[in-house]
PDB file of C-alpha atoms in Angstrom:
ATOM      1  CA  MET X   1       8.857 -18.081  13.095  1.00 50.00           C
ATOM      2  CA  SER X   2       8.958 -14.023  13.424  1.00 53.00           C
ATOM      3  CA  THR X   3      11.403 -13.867  10.948  1.00 62.00           C
ATOM      4  CA  GLU X   4       9.807 -16.161   8.061  1.00 64.00           C
ATOM      5  CA  ILE X   5       6.552 -14.262   8.285  1.00 63.00           C
ATOM      6  CA  GLY X   6       8.176 -10.720   8.371  1.00 69.00           C
ATOM      7  CA  HIS X   7      10.982 -11.981   4.838  1.00 85.00           C
ATOM      8  CA  LEU X   8       6.917 -13.638   3.751  1.00 89.00           C
ATOM      9  CA  ARG X   9       5.400 -10.021   3.797  1.00 88.00           C
ATOM     10  CA  ARG X  10       8.371  -8.278   1.853  1.00 90.00           C
ATOM     11  CA  ARG X  11       8.438 -11.036  -0.979  1.00 94.00           C
ATOM     12  CA  LEU X  12       4.309 -10.874  -0.927  1.00 94.00           C
ATOM     13  CA  VAL X  13       4.997  -6.441  -1.107  1.00 94.00           C
ATOM     14  CA  GLU X  14       7.987  -7.212  -3.721  1.00 94.00           C
ATOM     15  CA  PHE X  15       5.128  -9.318  -5.553  1.00 96.00           C
ATOM     16  CA  LEU X  16       2.092  -6.560  -5.712  1.00 97.00           C
ATOM     17  CA  ILE X  17       4.430  -3.706  -6.380  1.00 96.00           C
ATOM     18  CA  GLN X  18       6.279  -5.496  -9.506  1.00 96.00           C
ATOM     19  CA  SER X  19       3.488  -6.981 -10.918  1.00 96.00           C
ATOM     20  CA  THR X  20       1.413  -3.824 -10.379  1.00 96.00           C
ATOM     21  CA  THR X  21       4.957  -2.521 -12.329  1.00 95.00           C
ATOM     22  CA  LEU X  22       4.312  -5.117 -15.028  1.00 96.00           C
ATOM     23  CA  LEU X  23       0.309  -4.996 -15.393  1.00 95.00           C
ATOM     24  CA  GLU X  24       1.137  -1.042 -16.337  1.00 94.00           C
ATOM     25  CA  LEU X  25      -0.721   0.036 -13.639  1.00 95.00           C
ATOM     26  CA  PRO X  26      -1.443   3.687 -12.045  1.00 94.00           C
ATOM     27  CA  PRO X  27      -0.190   4.616  -7.986  1.00 94.00           C
ATOM     28  CA  ILE X  28      -3.184   4.806  -6.766  1.00 94.00           C
ATOM     29  CA  VAL X  29      -4.246   0.955  -7.852  1.00 95.00           C
ATOM     30  CA  LYS X  30      -0.853   0.372  -5.841  1.00 96.00           C
ATOM     31  CA  TYR X  31      -1.847   1.926  -3.247  1.00 95.00           C
ATOM     32  CA  SER X  32      -5.404   0.629  -2.770  1.00 95.00           C
ATOM     33  CA  ALA X  33      -4.046  -2.579  -3.380  1.00 95.00           C
ATOM     34  CA  LEU X  34      -1.156  -2.425  -0.604  1.00 95.00           C
ATOM     35  CA  SER X  35      -4.272  -0.643   1.130  1.00 93.00           C
ATOM     36  CA  LEU X  36      -6.936  -3.425   1.174  1.00 95.00           C
ATOM     37  CA  PHE X  37      -4.539  -6.316   0.945  1.00 95.00           C
ATOM     38  CA  PHE X  38      -2.405  -5.058   4.337  1.00 92.00           C
ATOM     39  CA  ASP X  39      -4.481  -2.860   5.856  1.00 89.00           C
ATOM     40  CA  ARG X  40      -7.431  -4.722   5.980  1.00 90.00           C
ATOM     41  CA  PHE X  41      -7.311  -8.398   4.136  1.00 92.00           C
ATOM     42  CA  ARG X  42      -4.263 -10.365   5.910  1.00 89.00           C
ATOM     43  CA  PRO X  43      -5.619  -8.784   9.664  1.00 86.00           C
ATOM     44  CA  ASN X  44      -9.264 -10.104   9.753  1.00 87.00           C
ATOM     45  CA  LEU X  45      -8.328 -12.901   8.129  1.00 85.00           C
ATOM     46  CA  VAL X  46      -8.013 -14.933  10.867  1.00 79.00           C
ATOM     47  CA  ARG X  47     -10.619 -13.869  12.734  1.00 79.00           C
ATOM     48  CA  PHE X  48     -12.668 -15.077   9.230  1.00 79.00           C
ATOM     49  CA  LEU X  49     -10.278 -18.358   9.193  1.00 78.00           C
ATOM     50  CA  GLN X  50     -12.559 -19.319  12.531  1.00 75.00           C
ATOM     51  CA  LYS X  51     -15.565 -19.102  11.585  1.00 71.00           C
ATOM     52  CA  LYS X  52     -16.825 -22.501   9.555  1.00 56.00           C
ATOM     53  CA  LYS X  53     -17.613 -20.714   6.326  1.00 58.00           C
ATOM     54  CA  ALA X  54     -13.697 -20.075   5.737  1.00 58.00           C
ATOM     55  CA  GLU X  55     -13.847 -23.636   5.446  1.00 66.00           C
ATOM     56  CA  HIS X  56     -12.492 -23.660   1.252  1.00 74.00           C
ATOM     57  CA  TRP X  57      -9.303 -25.013  -0.296  1.00 76.00           C
ATOM     58  CA  LEU X  58      -7.735 -21.858  -0.988  1.00 81.00           C
ATOM     59  CA  LEU X  59      -7.962 -20.672   2.789  1.00 81.00           C
ATOM     60  CA  GLN X  60      -6.522 -24.548   3.693  1.00 78.00           C
ATOM     61  CA  PRO X  61      -3.810 -24.067   3.762  1.00 78.00           C
ATOM     62  CA  LEU X  62      -3.155 -21.047   3.112  1.00 81.00           C
ATOM     63  CA  ASN X  63       0.312 -20.533   1.348  1.00 89.00           C
ATOM     64  CA  GLU X  64       2.262 -18.415  -0.075  1.00 92.00           C
ATOM     65  CA  SER X  65       0.786 -18.968  -3.959  1.00 94.00           C
ATOM     66  CA  ASN X  66      -2.528 -18.507  -2.180  1.00 93.00           C
ATOM     67  CA  LEU X  67      -1.772 -15.744  -0.934  1.00 95.00           C
ATOM     68  CA  GLN X  68      -0.145 -14.049  -4.142  1.00 96.00           C
ATOM     69  CA  LEU X  69      -3.408 -14.848  -5.691  1.00 96.00           C
ATOM     70  CA  PHE X  70      -5.534 -13.113  -2.603  1.00 96.00           C
ATOM     71  CA  VAL X  71      -2.831  -9.851  -3.241  1.00 97.00           C
ATOM     72  CA  LEU X  72      -3.810 -10.548  -7.772  1.00 97.00           C
ATOM     73  CA  ILE X  73      -7.608  -9.902  -6.448  1.00 97.00           C
ATOM     74  CA  SER X  74      -6.692  -6.719  -4.217  1.00 97.00           C
ATOM     75  CA  ILE X  75      -4.645  -5.504  -6.991  1.00 96.00           C
ATOM     76  CA  TRP X  76      -8.022  -6.672  -9.688  1.00 96.00           C
ATOM     77  CA  ILE X  77     -10.590  -4.919  -7.033  1.00 95.00           C
ATOM     78  CA  SER X  78      -8.270  -1.717  -7.386  1.00 95.00           C
ATOM     79  CA  CYS X  79      -8.617  -1.575 -11.259  1.00 94.00           C
ATOM     80  CA  LYS X  80     -11.875  -2.097 -11.095  1.00 92.00           C
ATOM     81  CA  MET X  81     -11.981   1.085  -8.836  1.00 91.00           C
ATOM     82  CA  HIS X  82      -9.746   3.520 -10.896  1.00 90.00           C
ATOM     83  CA  CYS X  83      -8.541   2.522 -13.746  1.00 86.00           C
ATOM     84  CA  THR X  84     -11.324   3.200 -16.840  1.00 82.00           C
ATOM     85  CA  ARG X  85     -10.867  -0.060 -18.263  1.00 81.00           C
ATOM     86  CA  GLY X  86     -10.077  -2.449 -15.744  1.00 77.00           C
ATOM     87  CA  LEU X  87      -8.583  -6.023 -16.392  1.00 86.00           C
ATOM     88  CA  SER X  88     -10.951  -8.920 -17.159  1.00 91.00           C
ATOM     89  CA  VAL X  89     -11.142 -12.166 -15.117  1.00 94.00           C
ATOM     90  CA  HIS X  90      -9.435 -13.847 -18.147  1.00 94.00           C
ATOM     91  CA  SER X  91      -6.116 -11.665 -18.597  1.00 94.00           C
ATOM     92  CA  LEU X  92      -5.898 -11.930 -14.504  1.00 94.00           C
ATOM     93  CA  LYS X  93      -5.460 -15.754 -14.626  1.00 95.00           C
ATOM     94  CA  SER X  94      -2.812 -15.390 -18.090  1.00 94.00           C
ATOM     95  CA  PHE X  95      -0.830 -12.845 -16.020  1.00 95.00           C
ATOM     96  CA  GLY X  96      -1.486 -14.838 -12.307  1.00 95.00           C
ATOM     97  CA  ASP X  97       0.319 -18.166 -14.789  1.00 94.00           C
ATOM     98  CA  LYS X  98       3.693 -16.343 -15.320  1.00 94.00           C
ATOM     99  CA  VAL X  99       3.630 -14.546 -12.157  1.00 95.00           C
ATOM    100  CA  ILE X 100       2.450 -17.332  -9.379  1.00 94.00           C
ATOM    101  CA  THR X 101       5.397 -20.501 -10.109  1.00 90.00           C
ATOM    102  CA  GLU X 102       4.371 -22.673  -7.466  1.00 86.00           C
ATOM    103  CA  GLN X 103       0.620 -22.903  -8.084  1.00 87.00           C
ATOM    104  CA  LEU X 104      -1.917 -22.732 -11.454  1.00 91.00           C
ATOM    105  CA  PHE X 105      -5.005 -20.941 -10.618  1.00 92.00           C
ATOM    106  CA  MET X 106      -7.565 -21.229 -12.530  1.00 93.00           C
ATOM    107  CA  VAL X 107     -10.790 -19.087 -13.645  1.00 95.00           C
ATOM    108  CA  ARG X 108     -13.033 -20.457 -11.246  1.00 95.00           C
ATOM    109  CA  ASP X 109     -10.435 -19.975  -8.785  1.00 93.00           C
ATOM    110  CA  PHE X 110     -10.209 -15.972  -9.110  1.00 95.00           C
ATOM    111  CA  LEU X 111     -13.406 -15.711  -9.241  1.00 95.00           C
ATOM    112  CA  ASP X 112     -13.444 -17.795  -5.139  1.00 94.00           C
ATOM    113  CA  ALA X 113     -10.592 -15.778  -4.170  1.00 94.00           C
ATOM    114  CA  GLU X 114     -13.016 -12.584  -4.759  1.00 95.00           C
ATOM    115  CA  LEU X 115     -15.904 -13.674  -2.773  1.00 93.00           C
ATOM    116  CA  ILE X 116     -13.565 -14.359  -0.002  1.00 91.00           C
ATOM    117  CA  PHE X 117     -11.479 -11.423   0.117  1.00 94.00           C
ATOM    118  CA  LEU X 118     -14.421  -8.890  -0.545  1.00 94.00           C
ATOM    119  CA  LYS X 119     -15.590 -11.739   2.608  1.00 91.00           C
ATOM    120  CA  VAL X 120     -13.407 -10.479   4.500  1.00 90.00           C
ATOM    121  CA  LEU X 121     -13.362  -7.282   4.153  1.00 92.00           C
ATOM    122  CA  LYS X 122     -17.613  -7.604   4.353  1.00 89.00           C
ATOM    123  CA  PHE X 123     -17.701  -6.052   1.008  1.00 92.00           C
ATOM    124  CA  GLU X 124     -16.366  -2.563   2.976  1.00 88.00           C
ATOM    125  CA  ILE X 125     -13.566  -1.680   0.086  1.00 87.00           C
ATOM    126  CA  GLY X 126     -13.459   2.170   0.201  1.00 84.00           C
ATOM    127  CA  THR X 127     -10.032   3.397  -0.701  1.00 81.00           C
ATOM    128  CA  LEU X 128     -10.797   7.508  -0.728  1.00 79.00           C
ATOM    129  CA  ASN X 129      -8.983   7.919   2.395  1.00 85.00           C
ATOM    130  CA  ILE X 130      -5.815   6.780   2.103  1.00 91.00           C
ATOM    131  CA  ALA X 131      -2.131   7.921   2.571  1.00 92.00           C
ATOM    132  CA  TYR X 132      -1.512   8.163  -1.087  1.00 94.00           C
ATOM    133  CA  THR X 133      -4.289  10.262  -2.252  1.00 93.00           C
ATOM    134  CA  LEU X 134      -4.317  12.787   0.958  1.00 93.00           C
ATOM    135  CA  LEU X 135      -0.263  13.159   0.150  1.00 94.00           C
ATOM    136  CA  GLU X 136      -1.442  13.710  -4.108  1.00 94.00           C
ATOM    137  CA  ASP X 137      -4.053  16.558  -2.189  1.00 94.00           C
ATOM    138  CA  LEU X 138      -1.579  18.191  -0.314  1.00 93.00           C
ATOM    139  CA  LEU X 139       1.209  17.802  -3.028  1.00 93.00           C
ATOM    140  CA  ILE X 140      -1.234  19.737  -5.074  1.00 93.00           C
ATOM    141  CA  GLN X 141      -1.678  22.562  -2.229  1.00 93.00           C
ATOM    142  CA  PHE X 142       1.576  23.041  -1.243  1.00 92.00           C
ATOM    143  CA  LYS X 143       2.512  23.737  -4.923  1.00 91.00           C
ATOM    144  CA  GLU X 144      -0.081  26.869  -4.677  1.00 91.00           C
ATOM    145  CA  VAL X 145       1.157  28.096  -2.118  1.00 89.00           C
ATOM    146  CA  ALA X 146       4.948  27.319  -2.557  1.00 85.00           C
ATOM    147  CA  LYS X 147       7.101  27.306  -5.909  1.00 84.00           C
ATOM    148  CA  VAL X 148       9.699  25.365  -3.982  1.00 84.00           C
ATOM    149  CA  GLY X 149       6.770  22.589  -4.522  1.00 83.00           C
ATOM    150  CA  GLU X 150       8.069  21.960  -7.702  1.00 86.00           C
ATOM    151  CA  GLN X 151      10.936  20.485  -6.512  1.00 85.00           C
ATOM    152  CA  LEU X 152       9.499  18.222  -4.084  1.00 86.00           C
ATOM    153  CA  ASN X 153       9.640  14.633  -5.352  1.00 87.00           C
ATOM    154  CA  PHE X 154       7.000  12.921  -5.834  1.00 90.00           C
ATOM    155  CA  GLU X 155       8.106   9.963  -6.546  1.00 90.00           C
ATOM    156  CA  ALA X 156      10.418  10.072  -3.411  1.00 90.00           C
ATOM    157  CA  CYS X 157       7.414  10.274  -1.843  1.00 90.00           C
ATOM    158  CA  MET X 158       6.391   6.498  -3.197  1.00 93.00           C
ATOM    159  CA  ASP X 159       9.517   5.125  -2.534  1.00 91.00           C
ATOM    160  CA  MET X 160       9.122   6.094   1.059  1.00 91.00           C
ATOM    161  CA  MET X 161       5.280   4.582   1.012  1.00 91.00           C
ATOM    162  CA  ASP X 162       6.459   1.079  -0.450  1.00 91.00           C
ATOM    163  CA  LEU X 163       9.728   0.893   1.762  1.00 89.00           C
ATOM    164  CA  LEU X 164       7.218   1.389   4.729  1.00 88.00           C
ATOM    165  CA  TYR X 165       4.318  -1.671   3.662  1.00 89.00           C
ATOM    166  CA  GLU X 166       7.728  -4.207   4.073  1.00 85.00           C
ATOM    167  CA  LYS X 167       7.217  -4.382   7.785  1.00 82.00           C
ATOM    168  CA  GLU X 168       4.296  -4.949  10.399  1.00 81.00           C
ATOM    169  CA  ASP X 169       5.560  -2.107  12.179  1.00 80.00           C
ATOM    170  CA  THR X 170       6.204   0.572  10.259  1.00 83.00           C
ATOM    171  CA  SER X 171       2.796  -0.311   8.403  1.00 81.00           C
ATOM    172  CA  LEU X 172       1.327   0.718  11.277  1.00 82.00           C
ATOM    173  CA  LEU X 173       1.729   3.867  10.302  1.00 83.00           C
ATOM    174  CA  TYR X 174      -0.686   3.599   7.578  1.00 84.00           C
ATOM    175  CA  GLN X 175      -3.224   3.645  10.330  1.00 81.00           C
ATOM    176  CA  SER X 176      -3.019   7.344  10.604  1.00 87.00           C
ATOM    177  CA  SER X 177      -3.539   8.189   7.196  1.00 89.00           C
ATOM    178  CA  LYS X 178      -3.828  11.883   7.490  1.00 91.00           C
ATOM    179  CA  SER X 179      -0.226  11.665   9.807  1.00 92.00           C
ATOM    180  CA  LEU X 180       1.284   9.690   7.530  1.00 93.00           C
ATOM    181  CA  ALA X 181       0.717  11.624   4.130  1.00 94.00           C
ATOM    182  CA  ALA X 182       2.091  14.778   6.250  1.00 93.00           C
ATOM    183  CA  SER X 183       4.592  13.225   7.904  1.00 94.00           C
ATOM    184  CA  ILE X 184       6.045  12.165   3.639  1.00 94.00           C
ATOM    185  CA  LEU X 185       5.566  15.097   2.671  1.00 94.00           C
ATOM    186  CA  VAL X 186       7.666  16.709   4.865  1.00 93.00           C
ATOM    187  CA  SER X 187      10.505  13.935   4.221  1.00 93.00           C
ATOM    188  CA  SER X 188      10.225  14.667   0.560  1.00 91.00           C
ATOM    189  CA  TYR X 189      10.980  18.222   1.496  1.00 90.00           C
ATOM    190  CA  ILE X 190      14.206  17.333   3.829  1.00 89.00           C
ATOM    191  CA  ILE X 191      15.981  15.166   1.220  1.00 87.00           C
ATOM    192  CA  THR X 192      15.227  16.697  -2.247  1.00 85.00           C
ATOM    193  CA  VAL X 193      15.007  20.023  -2.115  1.00 82.00           C
ATOM    194  CA  PRO X 194      17.596  21.528  -1.926  1.00 78.00           C
ATOM    195  CA  LYS X 195      18.871  23.281   1.187  1.00 75.00           C
ATOM    196  CA  GLN X 196      19.165  26.672  -0.107  1.00 62.00           C
ATOM    197  CA  GLN X 197      15.627  26.576  -0.578  1.00 65.00           C
ATOM    198  CA  TYR X 198      14.344  26.241   2.825  1.00 70.00           C
ATOM    199  CA  GLU X 199      12.613  29.023   3.129  1.00 77.00           C
ATOM    200  CA  PHE X 200       9.202  27.794   3.143  1.00 80.00           C
ATOM    201  CA  PRO X 201       7.911  26.922   7.012  1.00 86.00           C
ATOM    202  CA  ILE X 202       6.809  23.781   5.620  1.00 88.00           C
ATOM    203  CA  LEU X 203       5.640  22.664   9.282  1.00 90.00           C
ATOM    204  CA  PRO X 204       3.647  25.313  10.220  1.00 91.00           C
ATOM    205  CA  TRP X 205       2.056  24.671   6.886  1.00 92.00           C
ATOM    206  CA  VAL X 206       1.918  21.075   7.508  1.00 92.00           C
ATOM    207  CA  LYS X 207       0.007  22.031  10.751  1.00 92.00           C
ATOM    208  CA  MET X 208      -2.933  24.840   9.488  1.00 93.00           C
ATOM    209  CA  VAL X 209      -3.598  22.548   6.275  1.00 92.00           C
ATOM    210  CA  THR X 210      -4.407  19.112   8.536  1.00 91.00           C
ATOM    211  CA  ASN X 211      -4.455  19.979  12.015  1.00 91.00           C
ATOM    212  CA  LYS X 212      -2.068  17.721  12.971  1.00 90.00           C
ATOM    213  CA  GLU X 213       0.728  18.997  15.700  1.00 90.00           C
ATOM    214  CA  GLU X 214       3.865  19.865  14.337  1.00 91.00           C
ATOM    215  CA  ARG X 215       5.424  17.441  17.346  1.00 92.00           C
ATOM    216  CA  GLU X 216       3.269  14.739  16.103  1.00 92.00           C
ATOM    217  CA  VAL X 217       4.165  15.578  12.589  1.00 92.00           C
ATOM    218  CA  VAL X 218       8.511  15.646  13.597  1.00 93.00           C
ATOM    219  CA  GLU X 219       8.495  12.697  15.399  1.00 92.00           C
ATOM    220  CA  LEU X 220       7.131  10.893  12.375  1.00 92.00           C
ATOM    221  CA  VAL X 221       9.133  12.149   9.993  1.00 93.00           C
ATOM    222  CA  GLU X 222      12.872  10.954  11.995  1.00 92.00           C
ATOM    223  CA  TYR X 223      10.861   7.691  12.472  1.00 91.00           C
ATOM    224  CA  ILE X 224      10.522   7.593   8.132  1.00 91.00           C
ATOM    225  CA  LEU X 225      14.071   9.008   7.693  1.00 90.00           C
ATOM    226  CA  ALA X 226      15.719   6.800   9.615  1.00 88.00           C
ATOM    227  CA  HIS X 227      13.570   3.599   8.342  1.00 85.00           C
ATOM    228  CA  VAL X 228      14.843   5.161   5.124  1.00 82.00           C
ATOM    229  CA  LEU X 229      18.676   5.877   5.359  1.00 76.00           C
ATOM    230  CA  TYR X 230      18.465   2.068   7.661  1.00 71.00           C
ATOM    231  CA  SER X 231      16.620   0.187   4.794  1.00 65.00           C
ATOM    232  CA  ASN X 232      19.597   1.721   1.393  1.00 60.00           C
ATOM    233  CA  SER X 233      21.969   1.384   4.029  1.00 54.00           C
ATOM    234  CA  PRO X 234      24.705  -1.394   2.634  1.00 52.00           C
TER     235      PRO X 234
END
């Protein structure tokens, strides 16, 4: 059973990432949607389902197609917050028709799903302090104080963040956004910056700007790199 849940989680992560790619949305939308859906919606859904107001056909049964619909809702909400020009419900419904293959949802279903999603989150949809935005700020500061910062590959940072969402245990790291952002920055530094240019004291600097202990960051970096290398192994 746990294996099936793990496979479902991975499929939903891939579905979300692929959807934001096909819709050509910026990374902030992807990571806001990942945070809304996996860090908040899914963990709070069990409690919500225990209440009488959860008696809606979109939740009973809560199959993969319905979860894909809620993934699209997380993207839609994120787009409303971060895109200059958001998606209309009709555009989202048209996109859903293409990517959700086992169920056809109507415009009304998208509107109902959005309301359910917001109720599960108790209308708390802020995403200012997610790991992605903190990581962006850290990288900007890093480039200001170290020339080697220009060689740090931000795409590698995002690849690591995507991988960490695939499993329940690794996604728990997102509960401490600042520590995770600092650790991903250091991990990318180790992976993408040539060893002969390891001159900048990145660990003391990270400690100074984030107030996180070096030991905590090092332990997280080791954990992240082990997971990334394992995920990329044949």
